[in-house]
Amino acid sequence: MAQPPVEESSSVAPTTSYSGIQPYSGSTTLAQPPIETTTLITGTDSGSLMLRVQQLEADVRRLNGLLEEATQALQLLEAQSLERYVDLDRRLASGAAVEVAEGLGSESTVPTTAVSETPVPGRAVDAQAGEEAAYRAAYELVREREFSGAVVAFTEFLADYPFGRYAPNAHYWLGELYLVLDPPDPELARQNFKLLLDQYPADPKVPDALYKLGRVQFIKGNRQRSKEYLDEVIREYPSHAAAQLARQFLLENF
């Protein structure tokens, strides 16, 4: 079959007038409006972006201010908590001193014949007296709010008497002290409270150490672990003052 004439194809095409098209003269007049429009949009977007950045910077400054206030408030609370425990620990230490004195008095009444059968541990008594003196010296620094010096003193105390009578108290106070130092060290606080739990699970300070571990984990951002410690205080020691503190902390922060 013969192909249709080429000129006939125009008869079925849409009617379009090209009379208004001028020959290309090198002018960029027709391309200019899109360029201007693009520039206008870019300028608007840039202004919006700059405004958003400024808003974010303001939010960051506000949040940093709130964080600083919260940190200062927490340090104040920890310092106040430390001072409350100072009085309690002083009474406990005084009671321990009375027990030591009573023990020494009873040993002085032992007959000479008993000494030959069970030698008096003179060096042990001296060591116990030395341990007590070292503990009291470190503890006195806490009372005087010489927190950095107290950290050094308790650390040296534990190096000299790692399993001594006052070792649990020393670990507890180191945990407290690391929270009130400037800057605080939550990780070292955690380590000392955890050592108290692991090595002295029957010590009277265990409930307080559990509560403090909950606080420390909260500071470190471990909310789930924090809640576990706080719940443990409430579950295991429901009538202890630390349990009441744990309930209040959970109510305010979870």
Short mmCIF file of C-alpha atoms in Angstrom, two decimals:
data_model
loop_
_atom_site.label_atom_id
_atom_site.label_comp_id
_atom_site.label_asym_id
_atom_site.label_seq_id
_atom_site.Cartn_x
_atom_site.Cartn_y
_atom_site.Cartn_z
CA MET A 1 0.00 0.00 0.00
CA ALA A 2 1.25 3.47 -0.84
CA GLN A 3 2.16 5.75 2.03
CA PRO A 4 -0.03 8.81 2.57
CA PRO A 5 1.43 12.01 1.24
CA VAL A 6 3.52 13.77 3.83
CA GLU A 7 1.68 17.02 3.44
CA GLU A 8 -1.64 15.38 4.33
CA SER A 9 -0.47 14.54 7.88
CA SER A 10 -0.92 18.15 8.91
CA SER A 11 -4.59 17.88 8.24
CA VAL A 12 -5.18 15.61 11.25
CA ALA A 13 -2.85 17.37 13.67
CA PRO A 14 -4.16 19.89 16.21
CA THR A 15 -4.38 23.34 14.82
CA THR A 16 -1.62 25.45 16.28
CA SER A 17 -0.61 28.95 15.29
CA TYR A 18 3.09 29.71 15.22
CA SER A 19 2.67 33.20 13.93
CA GLY A 20 3.70 34.74 17.26
CA ILE A 21 7.07 33.00 17.48
CA GLN A 22 9.96 35.24 16.64
CA PRO A 23 13.29 34.01 15.41
CA TYR A 24 15.89 33.47 18.19
CA SER A 25 17.86 36.65 18.64
CA GLY A 26 20.12 35.62 21.56
CA SER A 27 17.93 37.46 24.08
CA THR A 28 17.41 35.84 27.54
CA THR A 29 14.22 37.77 28.20
CA LEU A 30 12.02 34.67 28.16
CA ALA A 31 14.29 32.71 30.58
CA GLN A 32 14.57 35.51 33.11
CA PRO A 33 11.23 35.16 34.98
CA PRO A 34 11.87 31.53 36.09
CA ILE A 35 15.27 32.57 37.40
CA GLU A 36 13.75 35.42 39.38
CA THR A 37 11.04 33.13 40.75
CA THR A 38 13.60 30.52 41.81
CA THR A 39 15.66 33.17 43.56
CA LEU A 40 12.60 34.42 45.41
CA ILE A 41 11.70 30.91 46.66
CA THR A 42 15.25 30.22 47.73
CA GLY A 43 15.36 33.47 49.67
CA THR A 44 12.11 32.64 51.43
CA ASP A 45 13.29 29.15 52.33
CA SER A 46 16.58 30.53 53.60
CA GLY A 47 14.79 33.02 55.83
CA SER A 48 12.54 30.31 57.25
CA LEU A 49 15.51 28.04 57.83
CA MET A 50 17.41 30.79 59.61
CA LEU A 51 14.40 31.52 61.82
CA ARG A 52 14.10 27.83 62.66
CA VAL A 53 17.79 27.61 63.54
CA GLN A 54 17.45 30.62 65.83
CA GLN A 55 14.45 29.02 67.54
CA LEU A 56 16.37 25.77 68.05
CA GLU A 57 19.35 27.65 69.47
CA ALA A 58 17.03 29.42 71.91
CA ASP A 59 15.51 26.09 72.92
CA VAL A 60 18.97 24.61 73.49
CA ARG A 61 19.98 27.56 75.67
CA ARG A 62 16.76 27.23 77.66
CA LEU A 63 17.24 23.48 78.14
CA ASN A 64 20.87 23.97 79.15
CA GLY A 65 19.72 26.47 81.75
CA LEU A 66 17.14 24.05 83.10
CA LEU A 67 19.73 21.27 83.19
CA GLU A 68 22.16 23.45 85.10
CA GLU A 69 19.46 24.39 87.61
CA ALA A 70 18.48 20.74 88.04
CA THR A 71 22.11 19.71 88.53
CA GLN A 72 22.63 22.37 91.18
CA ALA A 73 19.43 21.38 92.94
CA LEU A 74 20.47 17.72 92.89
CA GLN A 75 23.88 18.53 94.33
CA LEU A 76 22.21 20.56 97.08
CA LEU A 77 19.87 17.69 97.89
CA GLU A 78 22.76 15.24 97.99
CA ALA A 79 24.71 17.55 100.30
CA GLN A 80 21.70 17.88 102.60
CA SER A 81 21.26 14.12 102.55
CA LEU A 82 24.92 13.72 103.42
CA GLU A 83 24.58 16.04 106.40
CA ARG A 84 21.58 14.08 107.70
CA TYR A 85 23.54 10.88 107.58
CA VAL A 86 26.48 12.48 109.36
CA ASP A 87 24.51 12.73 112.60
CA LEU A 88 23.27 9.17 112.34
CA ASP A 89 26.71 7.82 111.56
CA ARG A 90 28.22 9.76 114.45
CA ARG A 91 25.79 8.08 116.84
CA LEU A 92 26.54 4.67 115.37
CA ALA A 93 30.27 5.27 115.61
CA SER A 94 29.91 6.38 119.23
CA GLY A 95 28.05 3.18 120.03
CA ALA A 96 30.78 1.14 118.40
CA ALA A 97 33.40 2.93 120.48
CA VAL A 98 31.53 2.02 123.66
CA GLU A 99 31.49 -1.61 122.57
CA VAL A 100 35.25 -1.54 121.98
CA ALA A 101 35.85 0.01 125.40
CA GLU A 102 33.63 -2.57 127.06
CA GLY A 103 35.46 -5.33 125.25
CA LEU A 104 38.83 -4.03 126.39
CA GLY A 105 37.53 -3.81 129.97
CA SER A 106 36.34 -7.40 129.94
CA GLU A 107 39.70 -8.57 128.65
CA SER A 108 41.49 -6.86 131.54
CA THR A 109 39.58 -9.04 134.01
CA VAL A 110 40.53 -12.35 132.39
CA PRO A 111 42.62 -14.52 134.79
CA THR A 112 46.26 -15.14 133.98
CA THR A 113 45.57 -18.82 133.44
CA ALA A 114 43.13 -17.99 130.68
CA VAL A 115 45.76 -15.90 128.93
CA SER A 116 48.00 -18.91 128.55
CA GLU A 117 45.13 -20.90 127.03
CA THR A 118 43.80 -18.11 124.79
CA PRO A 119 46.41 -15.40 124.17
CA VAL A 120 45.14 -11.83 124.22
CA PRO A 121 45.38 -10.50 120.67
CA GLY A 122 47.27 -7.36 121.61
CA ARG A 123 48.20 -6.52 118.05
CA ALA A 124 44.61 -7.07 116.94
CA VAL A 125 43.43 -4.66 119.63
CA ASP A 126 45.99 -2.10 118.48
CA ALA A 127 44.92 -2.61 114.88
CA GLN A 128 41.29 -2.15 115.85
CA ALA A 129 42.11 1.06 117.67
CA GLY A 130 44.12 2.23 114.66
CA GLU A 131 41.24 1.42 112.34
CA GLU A 132 38.80 3.35 114.49
CA ALA A 133 41.13 6.36 114.68
CA ALA A 134 41.62 6.35 110.90
CA TYR A 135 37.88 6.10 110.30
CA ARG A 136 37.11 8.92 112.71
CA ALA A 137 39.74 11.13 111.08
CA ALA A 138 38.18 10.58 107.65
CA TYR A 139 34.69 11.03 109.02
CA GLU A 140 35.66 14.31 110.69
CA LEU A 141 36.54 15.68 107.25
CA VAL A 142 32.97 14.93 106.14
CA ARG A 143 31.60 16.85 109.11
CA GLU A 144 33.84 19.77 108.20
CA ARG A 145 32.60 19.58 104.58
CA GLU A 146 36.13 18.89 103.36
CA PHE A 147 34.72 16.52 100.80
CA SER A 148 37.79 16.13 98.58
CA GLY A 149 39.98 15.44 101.60
CA ALA A 150 37.41 12.99 102.94
CA VAL A 151 37.50 11.05 99.66
CA VAL A 152 41.27 10.70 99.96
CA ALA A 153 41.04 9.72 103.64
CA PHE A 154 38.36 7.07 103.13
CA THR A 155 40.20 5.67 100.10
CA GLU A 156 43.37 5.33 102.17
CA PHE A 157 41.34 3.83 105.00
CA LEU A 158 40.00 1.08 102.72
CA ALA A 159 43.49 0.42 101.40
CA ASP A 160 44.70 -0.14 104.98
CA TYR A 161 41.58 -1.91 106.30
CA PRO A 162 39.80 -3.42 103.26
CA PHE A 163 37.75 -5.82 105.41
CA GLY A 164 37.76 -3.89 108.65
CA ARG A 165 34.90 -3.14 110.97
CA TYR A 166 34.19 0.23 109.37
CA ALA A 167 34.76 -0.82 105.74
CA PRO A 168 31.01 -0.87 104.90
CA ASN A 169 30.62 2.66 106.27
CA ALA A 170 33.67 3.82 104.34
CA HIS A 171 32.22 2.50 101.07
CA TYR A 172 28.91 4.16 101.81
CA TRP A 173 30.49 7.53 102.57
CA LEU A 174 32.64 7.36 99.45
CA GLY A 175 29.47 6.79 97.44
CA GLU A 176 27.85 9.81 99.06
CA LEU A 177 30.95 11.96 98.66
CA TYR A 178 31.36 11.24 94.95
CA LEU A 179 27.85 12.62 94.44
CA VAL A 180 28.56 15.95 96.16
CA LEU A 181 31.99 16.62 94.69
CA ASP A 182 32.26 19.39 92.14
CA PRO A 183 31.99 17.95 89.56
CA PRO A 184 30.25 14.81 90.85
CA ASP A 185 31.35 11.34 89.73
CA PRO A 186 28.25 9.12 89.54
CA GLU A 187 30.20 6.10 88.29
CA LEU A 188 32.57 5.99 91.27
CA ALA A 189 29.58 6.55 93.54
CA ARG A 190 27.86 3.59 91.91
CA GLN A 191 30.92 1.38 92.36
CA ASN A 192 31.15 2.06 96.09
CA PHE A 193 27.45 1.57 96.76
CA LYS A 194 27.56 -1.67 94.74
CA LEU A 195 30.59 -2.92 96.69
CA LEU A 196 28.67 -2.35 99.89
CA LEU A 197 25.78 -4.45 98.60
CA ASP A 198 27.96 -7.24 97.25
CA GLN A 199 30.40 -7.58 100.15
CA TYR A 200 28.16 -6.66 103.09
CA PRO A 201 24.59 -7.70 102.17
CA ALA A 202 23.48 -7.71 105.83
CA ASP A 203 24.88 -4.28 106.72
CA PRO A 204 22.39 -1.72 108.12
CA LYS A 205 23.30 0.72 105.35
CA VAL A 206 22.15 -1.63 102.56
CA PRO A 207 18.66 -0.03 102.21
CA ASP A 208 20.22 3.42 101.89
CA ALA A 209 22.77 2.11 99.40
CA LEU A 210 19.99 0.59 97.28
CA TYR A 211 18.12 3.89 97.26
CA LYS A 212 21.28 5.76 96.32
CA LEU A 213 21.97 3.31 93.50
CA GLY A 214 18.52 4.10 92.16
CA ARG A 215 19.36 7.80 92.25
CA VAL A 216 22.74 7.24 90.62
CA GLN A 217 21.30 5.17 87.78
CA PHE A 218 18.71 7.90 87.20
CA ILE A 219 21.50 10.49 86.97
CA LYS A 220 23.33 8.26 84.50
CA GLY A 221 20.21 8.06 82.35
CA ASN A 222 19.44 4.39 83.11
CA ARG A 223 15.80 4.85 84.05
CA GLN A 224 14.88 1.16 83.96
CA ARG A 225 17.79 0.15 86.20
CA SER A 226 16.99 3.07 88.48
CA LYS A 227 13.41 1.89 88.90
CA GLU A 228 14.58 -1.66 89.64
CA TYR A 229 16.73 -0.49 92.55
CA LEU A 230 14.01 1.76 93.92
CA ASP A 231 11.42 -1.01 93.67
CA GLU A 232 13.82 -3.35 95.46
CA VAL A 233 14.13 -0.94 98.38
CA ILE A 234 10.35 -0.74 98.69
CA ARG A 235 9.90 -4.48 98.34
CA GLU A 236 12.69 -5.64 100.67
CA TYR A 237 12.60 -2.84 103.27
CA PRO A 238 9.05 -1.43 103.16
CA SER A 239 9.20 0.21 106.59
CA HIS A 240 12.67 1.71 106.20
CA ALA A 241 13.10 5.45 105.67
CA ALA A 242 14.89 4.68 102.39
CA ALA A 243 11.72 3.00 101.10
CA GLN A 244 9.74 6.18 101.72
CA LEU A 245 12.37 8.18 99.86
CA ALA A 246 12.21 5.68 97.01
CA ARG A 247 8.42 5.99 96.79
CA GLN A 248 8.67 9.75 96.66
CA PHE A 249 11.37 9.66 94.00
CA LEU A 250 9.34 7.28 91.85
CA LEU A 251 6.27 9.48 92.22
CA GLU A 252 8.17 12.59 91.14
CA ASN A 253 10.24 11.13 88.30
CA PHE A 254 8.43 8.14 86.80
#
